[in-house]
């Protein structure tokens, strides 16, 4: 298996890299790295702290992911590596129906019990017994799990699903000796977690702040370097921005308008920000079940009409770049299909050209027959549309205002509407909208982006468009390609399938990619260092990364700038 | 006594109606809490995992009448259910964290605003055209017309960020451990309360003052006031015991109402000053379509308003003999 070999090389490469930068290094105090200090983190708005650290609660405290309960392996979004963590690696069988993970030896739960593959097995069976706990939906493709020995566990797949490795690697094992005693693991409020994470000791929890202290039994010797991570409550962006400017936050994940002057200028030597343009692409969705959005010519005209530079530079404050027509973005450059890109260039997609857009509409029969300044549908009926954006999401609102102006410029009567978040989502899901801006899905490969937008199985029985299938554009070709991708692990075959998907995407324009989502990230070096920087962006820096574990790489790496800076607070 | 009993009957009916409304109103909003929760992961959760969410939140997915009867029977057992947005924490626990802070901050500010407003209103009416009437009244009127958010931000930027006299937010300094027996913590709590409380008092005082002044003026034109003065009673006695006692009655109803609404929290204050409280809890509940939490907060507010009104009615009986006769 070429793919298997490739993955294994990747894993061993990652191992070497990890060891070379010191994960699991043997030198404890002699490494010259200062210890101590409390790092203050802020990335989500909350007002009071509630004691709930269950790794399964969908509403969980953001810290339960990664810092408390660790995954088997950490997927680094920036370079695509899968870094060994609680598991040291995995092997696929030749028929792609079994996947064997090797579990790390010498790891202890923070109560002193030994962690081994039995805990992983217990966790897997727990999520099978209680589907409410299967947040990774792994039982959608798994058939059974069996123990080979105390440090080897085998996953048997019911069907070939080549992305299973990454999904299983995200599993966060829970301790069997604690969880097996529970009456109801679904409603278990894990107030005093027994976990393996670097900051898994809840040492302070008050109405407006909580702190996670370093786990003294952590398996990476000498790490973490800091004593604790503190989460203060900030109910809104204004409050966290003020705190950032005041130097109260060391590690932030907030959107700050005009960040150079509002934040960085307050202490240019220490206040840093870097918005990696590797987030999932933000798109313009069109309801293809309605006219004129069911007409590919109209959708193509929209793609030609938008001033992408203005959207990115004015709407998004220049914090990102215009998307390419395939929507893959810089993170998945290696997957880009030259053919698809050439075809997109031929069609003029994702290039600001109002005259070309107008010509496309003329040709397709959208003309201003009654002379009111706006085009009508080819059958002569009036045409007007609402472009939706979530109320209060200021960067998106400005972007959509520019887009609606662009549409007006080519004679399309478009207005901006700003429903509240819940209503906005409901409109998209029930198909009660014309055009809307929206996010998309990210994953280990670009497959998730296309699957979550184009897979016809996402249209529920109740006619609800799940995930980001809001355009409601489905085709048998797309379904077949999406299925073909996960049925093989051969990189060449996968590349070909994805190229075909890109071609299908640019030919049909089911949605218009606008820009890769910037990942908000600020760090303050008055006391701490070791953060990913613009020059050394070793992993995703933003502490806001819901299911992503890459912040774990940052957390075990941050340390005091010197022995005096991090005095007792 | 009959009056009180009749009122009690009325409050019981009001409670029953509001319990049903508390159930219905949140569910009239468009949107599904499970889909909203999935959406908040913004493409970082596998679409197939939504099944696990529906599995978890089955309790808000059944037919409406079933949910309603479950809600009623749980309510009778004093069980408000489990919050969706804070699953699996019970609603009562979620509300409890913010409630103490809301009672202290908004409760205190409301009492201060009412007392000060009533006192100033009495003075303004008694000595019309003098300082309280011609200077303080227009100023408080102007302040109450200010958009609250703007006033609070202005105060925060000027006194906290600019002059540094007060903290930028939170209910206490996060460098001090929360401990109600520590004097250091208590003084920190008081220090953090000053700015938010002041902004609430500033915007609320004008209404009480104006209302009291106008009631006072109409009472002062009554014959019994002239009579009292003719009898040679002291100004103080006439002002407080004869005029104010009667003029305060309409304001008391308003005060009872606002005491009940104290439990709803002060959303904007909580946001501007990063202050914990019920207002933000309710906002989160609305944004996430957390039906059980919304029900819980609404129920609490309803009960509080009803109880406060009942108290006001009782006060009426004590203060106004005419009601007793009726």
GROMACS .gro file of N, CA and C in nm, chain A residues 338-483:
model
  438
  338UNK      N    1  -0.443   2.168  -1.180
  338UNK     CA    2  -0.412   2.272  -1.278
  338UNK      C    3  -0.521   2.280  -1.384
  339UNK      N    4  -0.572   2.163  -1.423
  339UNK     CA    5  -0.679   2.160  -1.523
  339UNK      C    6  -0.800   2.241  -1.478
  340UNK      N    7  -0.840   2.216  -1.353
  340UNK     CA    8  -0.957   2.286  -1.301
  340UNK      C    9  -0.931   2.435  -1.294
  341UNK      N   10  -0.810   2.471  -1.252
  341UNK     CA   11  -0.778   2.613  -1.241
  341UNK      C   12  -0.778   2.679  -1.379
  342UNK      N   13  -0.726   2.606  -1.479
  342UNK     CA   14  -0.725   2.661  -1.615
  342UNK      C   15  -0.867   2.679  -1.667
  343UNK      N   16  -0.950   2.578  -1.641
  343UNK     CA   17  -1.090   2.586  -1.685
  343UNK      C   18  -1.160   2.704  -1.617
  344UNK      N   19  -1.130   2.724  -1.488
  344UNK     CA   20  -1.190   2.835  -1.414
  344UNK      C   21  -1.146   2.968  -1.474
  345UNK      N   22  -1.019   2.975  -1.515
  345UNK     CA   23  -0.969   3.099  -1.574
  345UNK      C   24  -1.040   3.126  -1.707
  346UNK      N   25  -1.060   3.019  -1.783
  346UNK     CA   26  -1.134   3.032  -1.910
  346UNK      C   27  -1.274   3.089  -1.887
  347UNK      N   28  -1.339   3.038  -1.779
  347UNK     CA   29  -1.475   3.082  -1.748
  347UNK      C   30  -1.477   3.217  -1.678
  348UNK      N   31  -1.359   3.264  -1.640
  348UNK     CA   32  -1.349   3.393  -1.572
  348UNK      C   33  -1.397   3.389  -1.428
  349UNK      N   34  -1.393   3.273  -1.366
  349UNK     CA   35  -1.443   3.261  -1.229
  349UNK      C   36  -1.348   3.328  -1.129
  350UNK      N   37  -1.407   3.379  -1.023
  350UNK     CA   38  -1.331   3.440  -0.915
  350UNK      C   39  -1.235   3.549  -0.963
  351UNK      N   40  -1.275   3.616  -1.071
  351UNK     CA   41  -1.198   3.732  -1.114
  351UNK      C   42  -1.295   3.847  -1.127
  352UNK      N   43  -1.260   3.960  -1.066
  352UNK     CA   44  -1.349   4.075  -1.067
  352UNK      C   45  -1.352   4.136  -1.206
  353UNK      N   46  -1.464   4.118  -1.277
  353UNK     CA   47  -1.477   4.171  -1.412
  353UNK      C   48  -1.624   4.205  -1.437
  354UNK      N   49  -1.667   4.324  -1.393
  354UNK     CA   50  -1.809   4.360  -1.405
  354UNK      C   51  -1.860   4.350  -1.549
  355UNK      N   52  -1.776   4.388  -1.644
  355UNK     CA   53  -1.824   4.386  -1.782
  355UNK      C   54  -1.845   4.242  -1.828
  356UNK      N   55  -1.754   4.153  -1.787
  356UNK     CA   56  -1.771   4.012  -1.823
  356UNK      C   57  -1.896   3.956  -1.757
  357UNK      N   58  -1.920   3.995  -1.630
  357UNK     CA   59  -2.039   3.948  -1.559
  357UNK      C   60  -2.164   3.996  -1.631
  358UNK      N   61  -2.163   4.123  -1.670
  358UNK     CA   62  -2.279   4.179  -1.739
  358UNK      C   63  -2.301   4.105  -1.871
  359UNK      N   64  -2.191   4.076  -1.941
  359UNK     CA   65  -2.203   4.005  -2.069
  359UNK      C   66  -2.260   3.865  -2.047
  360UNK      N   67  -2.215   3.798  -1.940
  360UNK     CA   68  -2.267   3.665  -1.910
  360UNK      C   69  -2.418   3.671  -1.889
  361UNK      N   70  -2.463   3.773  -1.815
  361UNK     CA   71  -2.606   3.786  -1.788
  361UNK      C   72  -2.683   3.819  -1.916
  362UNK      N   73  -2.626   3.910  -1.999
  362UNK     CA   74  -2.691   3.946  -2.127
  362UNK      C   75  -2.714   3.820  -2.210
  363UNK      N   76  -2.606   3.743  -2.219
  363UNK     CA   77  -2.609   3.623  -2.302
  363UNK      C   78  -2.714   3.522  -2.254
  364UNK      N   79  -2.727   3.514  -2.120
  364UNK     CA   80  -2.820   3.417  -2.064
  364UNK      C   81  -2.963   3.469  -2.063
  365UNK      N   82  -2.980   3.593  -2.107
  365UNK     CA   83  -3.116   3.645  -2.121
  365UNK      C   84  -3.168   3.727  -2.004
  366UNK      N   85  -3.079   3.762  -1.911
  366UNK     CA   86  -3.120   3.848  -1.800
  366UNK      C   87  -3.103   3.992  -1.844
  367UNK      N   88  -3.209   4.053  -1.895
  367UNK     CA   89  -3.199   4.188  -1.951
  367UNK      C   90  -3.295   4.280  -1.879
  368UNK      N   91  -3.261   4.408  -1.885
  368UNK     CA   92  -3.350   4.507  -1.824
  368UNK      C   93  -3.455   4.547  -1.928
  369UNK      N   94  -3.564   4.470  -1.935
  369UNK     CA   95  -3.663   4.497  -2.040
  369UNK      C   96  -3.754   4.614  -2.007
  370UNK      N   97  -3.782   4.638  -1.878
  370UNK     CA   98  -3.875   4.747  -1.847
  370UNK      C   99  -3.804   4.878  -1.816
  371UNK      N  100  -3.673   4.879  -1.826
  371UNK     CA  101  -3.598   5.005  -1.814
  371UNK      C  102  -3.594   5.064  -1.675
  372UNK      N  103  -3.612   4.984  -1.567
  372UNK     CA  104  -3.607   5.040  -1.431
  372UNK      C  105  -3.465   5.036  -1.374
  373UNK      N  106  -3.368   5.000  -1.456
  373UNK     CA  107  -3.230   4.997  -1.408
  373UNK      C  108  -3.189   4.862  -1.356
  374UNK      N  109  -3.284   4.770  -1.339
  374UNK     CA  110  -3.249   4.636  -1.292
  374UNK      C  111  -3.289   4.531  -1.395
  375UNK      N  112  -3.211   4.428  -1.400
  375UNK     CA  113  -3.240   4.320  -1.494
  375UNK      C  114  -3.361   4.239  -1.449
  376UNK      N  115  -3.429   4.181  -1.546
  376UNK     CA  116  -3.540   4.091  -1.516
  376UNK      C  117  -3.496   3.949  -1.549
  377UNK      N  118  -3.580   3.854  -1.504
  377UNK     CA  119  -3.555   3.714  -1.539
  377UNK      C  120  -3.576   3.698  -1.690
  378UNK      N  121  -3.519   3.592  -1.751
  378UNK     CA  122  -3.535   3.573  -1.895
  378UNK      C  123  -3.681   3.571  -1.938
  379UNK      N  124  -3.773   3.528  -1.851
  379UNK     CA  125  -3.915   3.527  -1.888
  379UNK      C  126  -3.982   3.663  -1.864
  380UNK      N  127  -3.904   3.762  -1.823
  380UNK     CA  128  -3.958   3.896  -1.807
  380UNK      C  129  -4.007   3.929  -1.667
  381UNK      N  130  -4.013   3.828  -1.578
  381UNK     CA  131  -4.056   3.856  -1.441
  381UNK      C  132  -3.950   3.939  -1.368
  382UNK      N  133  -3.995   4.023  -1.276
  382UNK     CA  134  -3.896   4.103  -1.202
  382UNK      C  135  -3.803   4.012  -1.120
  383UNK      N  136  -3.681   4.059  -1.096
  383UNK     CA  137  -3.583   3.979  -1.023
  383UNK      C  138  -3.522   4.066  -0.914
  384UNK      N  139  -3.537   4.023  -0.789
  384UNK     CA  140  -3.468   4.093  -0.681
  384UNK      C  141  -3.430   3.989  -0.577
  385UNK      N  142  -3.326   4.018  -0.501
  385UNK     CA  143  -3.279   3.916  -0.409
  385UNK      C  144  -3.224   3.975  -0.281
  386UNK      N  145  -3.234   3.894  -0.174
  386UNK     CA  146  -3.175   3.932  -0.047
  386UNK      C  147  -3.045   3.856  -0.029
  387UNK      N  148  -2.942   3.928   0.014
  387UNK     CA  149  -2.817   3.861   0.047
  387UNK      C  150  -2.809   3.859   0.199
  388UNK      N  151  -2.803   3.738   0.257
  388UNK     CA  152  -2.810   3.722   0.402
  388UNK      C  153  -2.673   3.723   0.467
  389UNK      N  154  -2.667   3.779   0.586
  389UNK     CA  155  -2.547   3.771   0.668
  389UNK      C  156  -2.591   3.781   0.813
  390UNK      N  157  -2.518   3.717   0.902
  390UNK     CA  158  -2.555   3.715   1.043
  390UNK      C  159  -2.540   3.855   1.103
  391UNK      N  160  -2.644   3.896   1.174
  391UNK     CA  161  -2.644   4.025   1.240
  391UNK      C  162  -2.525   4.036   1.338
  392UNK      N  163  -2.450   4.144   1.326
  392UNK     CA  164  -2.343   4.170   1.422
  392UNK      C  165  -2.208   4.110   1.384
  393UNK      N  166  -2.202   4.025   1.283
  393UNK     CA  167  -2.072   3.973   1.240
  393UNK      C  168  -2.014   4.076   1.144
  394UNK      N  169  -1.954   4.178   1.203
  394UNK     CA  170  -1.926   4.302   1.129
  394UNK      C  171  -1.838   4.281   1.007
  395UNK      N  172  -1.738   4.194   1.016
  395UNK     CA  173  -1.650   4.176   0.900
  395UNK      C  174  -1.728   4.116   0.783
  396UNK      N  175  -1.814   4.020   0.815
  396UNK     CA  176  -1.896   3.958   0.710
  396UNK      C  177  -2.001   4.056   0.657
  397UNK      N  178  -2.058   4.136   0.747
  397UNK     CA  179  -2.162   4.232   0.704
  397UNK      C  180  -2.103   4.328   0.601
  398UNK      N  181  -1.984   4.382   0.632
  398UNK     CA  182  -1.921   4.473   0.537
  398UNK      C  183  -1.891   4.401   0.405
  399UNK      N  184  -1.843   4.279   0.413
  399UNK     CA  185  -1.813   4.202   0.292
  399UNK      C  186  -1.938   4.187   0.206
  400UNK      N  187  -2.049   4.155   0.271
  400UNK     CA  188  -2.174   4.133   0.198
  400UNK      C  189  -2.226   4.264   0.140
  401UNK      N  190  -2.203   4.374   0.211
  401UNK     CA  191  -2.244   4.503   0.156
  401UNK      C  192  -2.170   4.532   0.027
  402UNK      N  193  -2.041   4.501   0.024
  402UNK     CA  194  -1.962   4.521  -0.098
  402UNK      C  195  -2.017   4.431  -0.210
  403UNK      N  196  -2.045   4.306  -0.177
  403UNK     CA  197  -2.095   4.212  -0.277
  403UNK      C  198  -2.229   4.258  -0.333
  404UNK      N  199  -2.317   4.306  -0.246
  404UNK     CA  200  -2.448   4.347  -0.296
  404UNK      C  201  -2.434   4.472  -0.383
  405UNK      N  202  -2.340   4.558  -0.348
  405UNK     CA  203  -2.313   4.674  -0.434
  405UNK      C  204  -2.259   4.628  -0.570
  406UNK      N  205  -2.169   4.529  -0.567
  406UNK     CA  206  -2.115   4.475  -0.692
  406UNK      C  207  -2.227   4.420  -0.781
  407UNK      N  208  -2.323   4.355  -0.717
  407UNK     CA  209  -2.434   4.298  -0.795
  407UNK      C  210  -2.521   4.410  -0.853
  408UNK      N  211  -2.543   4.513  -0.772
  408UNK     CA  212  -2.621   4.627  -0.822
  408UNK      C  213  -2.551   4.692  -0.941
  409UNK      N  214  -2.417   4.694  -0.935
  409UNK     CA  215  -2.341   4.757  -1.043
  409UNK      C  216  -2.365   4.688  -1.177
  410UNK      N  217  -2.395   4.557  -1.173
  410UNK     CA  218  -2.422   4.491  -1.302
  410UNK      C  219  -2.573   4.477  -1.324
  411UNK      N  220  -2.650   4.558  -1.250
  411UNK     CA  221  -2.794   4.563  -1.277
  411UNK      C  222  -2.875   4.454  -1.209
  412UNK      N  223  -2.818   4.394  -1.103
  412UNK     CA  224  -2.893   4.293  -1.028
  412UNK      C  225  -2.941   4.355  -0.898
  413UNK      N  226  -3.070   4.349  -0.877
  413UNK     CA  227  -3.130   4.415  -0.762
  413UNK      C  228  -3.109   4.331  -0.635
  414UNK      N  229  -3.001   4.361  -0.563
  414UNK     CA  230  -2.968   4.283  -0.443
  414UNK      C  231  -2.964   4.374  -0.320
  415UNK      N  232  -3.026   4.328  -0.212
  415UNK     CA  233  -3.019   4.401  -0.084
  415UNK      C  234  -2.962   4.311   0.024
  416UNK      N  235  -2.901   4.376   0.125
  416UNK     CA  236  -2.845   4.302   0.237
  416UNK      C  237  -2.951   4.285   0.345
  417UNK      N  238  -2.966   4.164   0.398
  417UNK     CA  239  -3.052   4.144   0.515
  417UNK      C  240  -2.967   4.078   0.625
  418UNK      N  241  -2.991   4.116   0.750
  418UNK     CA  242  -2.907   4.068   0.860
  418UNK      C  243  -2.991   4.003   0.969
  419UNK      N  244  -3.037   3.880   0.948
  419UNK     CA  245  -3.109   3.812   1.055
  419UNK      C  246  -3.017   3.770   1.170
  420UNK      N  247  -3.076   3.744   1.283
  420UNK     CA  248  -3.003   3.695   1.402
  420UNK      C  249  -2.951   3.554   1.370
  421UNK      N  250  -2.847   3.511   1.437
  421UNK     CA  251  -2.777   3.385   1.405
  421UNK      C  252  -2.871   3.266   1.386
  422UNK      N  253  -2.959   3.243   1.484
  422UNK     CA  254  -3.046   3.126   1.478
  422UNK      C  255  -3.140   3.130   1.358
  423UNK      N  256  -3.191   3.250   1.331
  423UNK     CA  257  -3.283   3.266   1.220
  423UNK      C  258  -3.207   3.249   1.088
  424UNK      N  259  -3.089   3.307   1.083
  424UNK     CA  260  -3.004   3.296   0.963
  424UNK      C  261  -2.980   3.149   0.930
  425UNK      N  262  -2.940   3.072   1.033
  425UNK     CA  263  -2.910   2.931   1.009
  425UNK      C  264  -3.035   2.856   0.964
  426UNK      N  265  -3.147   2.888   1.031
  426UNK     CA  266  -3.272   2.821   0.997
  426UNK      C  267  -3.311   2.850   0.852
  427UNK      N  268  -3.293   2.975   0.808
  427UNK     CA  269  -3.324   3.011   0.669
  427UNK      C  270  -3.239   2.930   0.573
  428UNK      N  271  -3.109   2.917   0.604
  428UNK     CA  272  -3.021   2.843   0.515
  428UNK      C  273  -3.060   2.697   0.510
  429UNK      N  274  -3.091   2.641   0.626
  429UNK     CA  275  -3.118   2.498   0.631
  429UNK      C  276  -3.251   2.461   0.569
  430UNK      N  277  -3.350   2.550   0.579
  430UNK     CA  278  -3.481   2.519   0.523
  430UNK      C  279  -3.493   2.569   0.380
  431UNK      N  280  -3.389   2.634   0.329
  431UNK     CA  281  -3.392   2.682   0.191
  431UNK      C  282  -3.476   2.808   0.175
  432UNK      N  283  -3.493   2.882   0.284
  432UNK     CA  284  -3.572   3.004   0.280
  432UNK      C  285  -3.480   3.125   0.266
  433UNK      N  286  -3.402   3.127   0.157
  433UNK     CA  287  -3.311   3.238   0.134
  433UNK      C  288  -3.275   3.243  -0.014
  434UNK      N  289  -3.210   3.354  -0.056
  434UNK     CA  290  -3.166   3.366  -0.195
  434UNK      C  291  -3.015   3.342  -0.203
  435UNK      N  292  -2.941   3.435  -0.140
  435UNK     CA  293  -2.795   3.426  -0.140
  435UNK      C  294  -2.750   3.449   0.003
  436UNK      N  295  -2.645   3.384   0.045
  436UNK     CA  296  -2.594   3.408   0.180
  436UNK      C  297  -2.445   3.381   0.187
  437UNK      N  298  -2.380   3.454   0.274
  437UNK     CA  299  -2.240   3.424   0.304
  437UNK      C  300  -2.241   3.315   0.412
  438UNK      N  301  -2.140   3.231   0.414
  438UNK     CA  302  -2.137   3.127   0.516
  438UNK      C  303  -2.001   3.060   0.520
  439UNK      N  304  -1.978   2.988   0.629
  439UNK     CA  305  -1.850   2.917   0.643
  439UNK      C  306  -1.854   2.786   0.567
  440UNK      N  307  -1.748   2.709   0.573
  440UNK     CA  308  -1.749   2.575   0.517
  440UNK      C  309  -1.673   2.485   0.612
  441UNK      N  310  -1.655   2.360   0.574
  441UNK     CA  311  -1.593   2.264   0.665
  441UNK      C  312  -1.445   2.249   0.636
  442UNK      N  313  -1.371   2.220   0.740
  442UNK     CA  314  -1.231   2.191   0.719
  442UNK      C  315  -1.206   2.049   0.764
  443UNK      N  316  -1.104   1.990   0.711
  443UNK     CA  317  -1.072   1.853   0.750
  443UNK      C  318  -0.928   1.825   0.717
  444UNK      N  319  -0.893   1.699   0.729
  444UNK     CA  320  -0.755   1.661   0.705
  444UNK      C  321  -0.719   1.673   0.558
  445UNK      N  322  -0.816   1.649   0.471
  445UNK     CA  323  -0.797   1.669   0.327
  445UNK      C  324  -0.907   1.763   0.279
  446UNK      N  325  -0.898   1.813   0.154
  446UNK     CA  326  -1.004   1.902   0.104
  446UNK      C  327  -1.136   1.829   0.084
  447UNK      N  328  -1.136   1.697   0.101
  447UNK     CA  329  -1.257   1.619   0.081
  447UNK      C  330  -1.374   1.673   0.164
  448UNK      N  331  -1.346   1.709   0.291
  448UNK     CA  332  -1.453   1.757   0.379
  448UNK      C  333  -1.522   1.881   0.325
  449UNK      N  334  -1.443   1.967   0.261
  449UNK     CA  335  -1.498   2.091   0.205
  449UNK      C  336  -1.605   2.057   0.102
  450UNK      N  337  -1.572   1.964   0.010
  450UNK     CA  338  -1.666   1.929  -0.096
  450UNK      C  339  -1.779   1.841  -0.044
  451UNK      N  340  -1.744   1.744   0.042
  451UNK     CA  341  -1.847   1.655   0.094
  451UNK      C  342  -1.955   1.734   0.168
  452UNK      N  343  -1.913   1.823   0.260
  452UNK     CA  344  -2.010   1.893   0.343
  452UNK      C  345  -2.097   1.990   0.263
  453UNK      N  346  -2.052   2.026   0.140
  453UNK     CA  347  -2.132   2.117   0.058
  453UNK      C  348  -2.213   2.044  -0.048
  454UNK      N  349  -2.165   1.930  -0.096
  454UNK     CA  350  -2.223   1.871  -0.217
  454UNK      C  351  -2.287   1.734  -0.198
  455UNK      N  352  -2.263   1.666  -0.087
  455UNK     CA  353  -2.311   1.530  -0.071
  455UNK      C  354  -2.464   1.529  -0.056
  456UNK      N  355  -2.532   1.458  -0.146
  456UNK     CA  356  -2.679   1.463  -0.146
  456UNK      C  357  -2.739   1.399  -0.021
  457UNK      N  358  -2.662   1.313   0.048
  457UNK     CA  359  -2.718   1.252   0.168
  457UNK      C  360  -2.731   1.353   0.282
  458UNK      N  361  -2.675   1.471   0.263
  458UNK     CA  362  -2.685   1.573   0.368
  458UNK      C  363  -2.822   1.639   0.370
  459UNK      N  364  -2.898   1.619   0.262
  459UNK     CA  365  -3.034   1.673   0.261
  459UNK      C  366  -3.122   1.577   0.339
  460UNK      N  367  -3.165   1.619   0.457
  460UNK     CA  368  -3.239   1.531   0.546
  460UNK      C  369  -3.380   1.503   0.494
  461UNK      N  370  -3.443   1.403   0.556
  461UNK     CA  371  -3.578   1.364   0.516
  461UNK      C  372  -3.675   1.480   0.533
  462UNK      N  373  -3.648   1.564   0.633
  462UNK     CA  374  -3.734   1.679   0.659
  462UNK      C  375  -3.697   1.798   0.571
  463UNK      N  376  -3.619   1.772   0.465
  463UNK     CA  377  -3.576   1.875   0.371
  463UNK      C  378  -3.484   1.979   0.436
  464UNK      N  379  -3.416   1.940   0.542
  464UNK     CA  380  -3.320   2.027   0.608
  464UNK      C  381  -3.184   2.004   0.542
  465UNK      N  382  -3.122   2.111   0.498
  465UNK     CA  383  -2.988   2.099   0.439
  465UNK      C  384  -2.885   2.100   0.550
  466UNK      N  385  -2.828   1.982   0.578
  466UNK     CA  386  -2.731   1.971   0.687
  466UNK      C  387  -2.592   2.016   0.645
  467UNK      N  388  -2.502   2.024   0.745
  467UNK     CA  389  -2.364   2.070   0.724
  467UNK      C  390  -2.369   2.201   0.644
  468UNK      N  391  -2.296   2.210   0.533
  468UNK     CA  392  -2.301   2.334   0.455
  468UNK      C  393  -2.359   2.307   0.316
  469UNK      N  394  -2.452   2.212   0.308
  469UNK     CA  395  -2.512   2.181   0.178
  469UNK      C  396  -2.622   2.280   0.143
  470UNK      N  397  -2.606   2.404   0.190
  470UNK     CA  398  -2.710   2.506   0.180
  470UNK      C  399  -2.744   2.545   0.037
  471UNK      N  400  -2.650   2.525  -0.057
  471UNK     CA  401  -2.680   2.559  -0.197
  471UNK      C  402  -2.781   2.460  -0.256
  472UNK      N  403  -2.793   2.345  -0.193
  472UNK     CA  404  -2.885   2.240  -0.240
  472UNK      C  405  -2.855   2.201  -0.384
  473UNK      N  406  -2.728   2.206  -0.419
  473UNK     CA  407  -2.687   2.161  -0.552
  473UNK      C  408  -2.628   2.022  -0.536
  474UNK      N  409  -2.698   1.921  -0.588
  474UNK     CA  410  -2.650   1.784  -0.574
  474UNK      C  411  -2.645   1.718  -0.711
  475UNK      N  412  -2.554   1.620  -0.725
  475UNK     CA  413  -2.550   1.547  -0.852
  475UNK      C  414  -2.495   1.408  -0.826
  476UNK      N  415  -2.533   1.313  -0.910
  476UNK     CA  416  -2.484   1.176  -0.895
  476UNK      C  417  -2.333   1.172  -0.913
  477UNK      N  418  -2.282   1.256  -1.004
  477UNK     CA  419  -2.137   1.259  -1.027
  477UNK      C  420  -2.063   1.298  -0.900
  478UNK      N  421  -2.113   1.401  -0.835
  478UNK     CA  422  -2.047   1.447  -0.713
  478UNK      C  423  -2.052   1.338  -0.606
  479UNK      N  424  -2.169   1.277  -0.589
  479UNK     CA  425  -2.181   1.170  -0.489
  479UNK      C  426  -2.082   1.057  -0.517
  480UNK      N  427  -2.072   1.019  -0.645
  480UNK     CA  428  -1.984   0.908  -0.681
  480UNK      C  429  -1.838   0.944  -0.653
  481UNK      N  430  -1.799   1.066  -0.687
  481UNK     CA  431  -1.661   1.108  -0.663
  481UNK      C  432  -1.630   1.113  -0.514
  482UNK      N  433  -1.725   1.165  -0.436
  482UNK     CA  434  -1.704   1.174  -0.291
  482UNK      C  435  -1.685   1.036  -0.232
  483UNK      N  436  -1.766   0.940  -0.279
  483UNK     CA  437  -1.754   0.804  -0.227
  483UNK      C  438  -1.624   0.740  -0.273
   0.00000   0.00000   0.00000
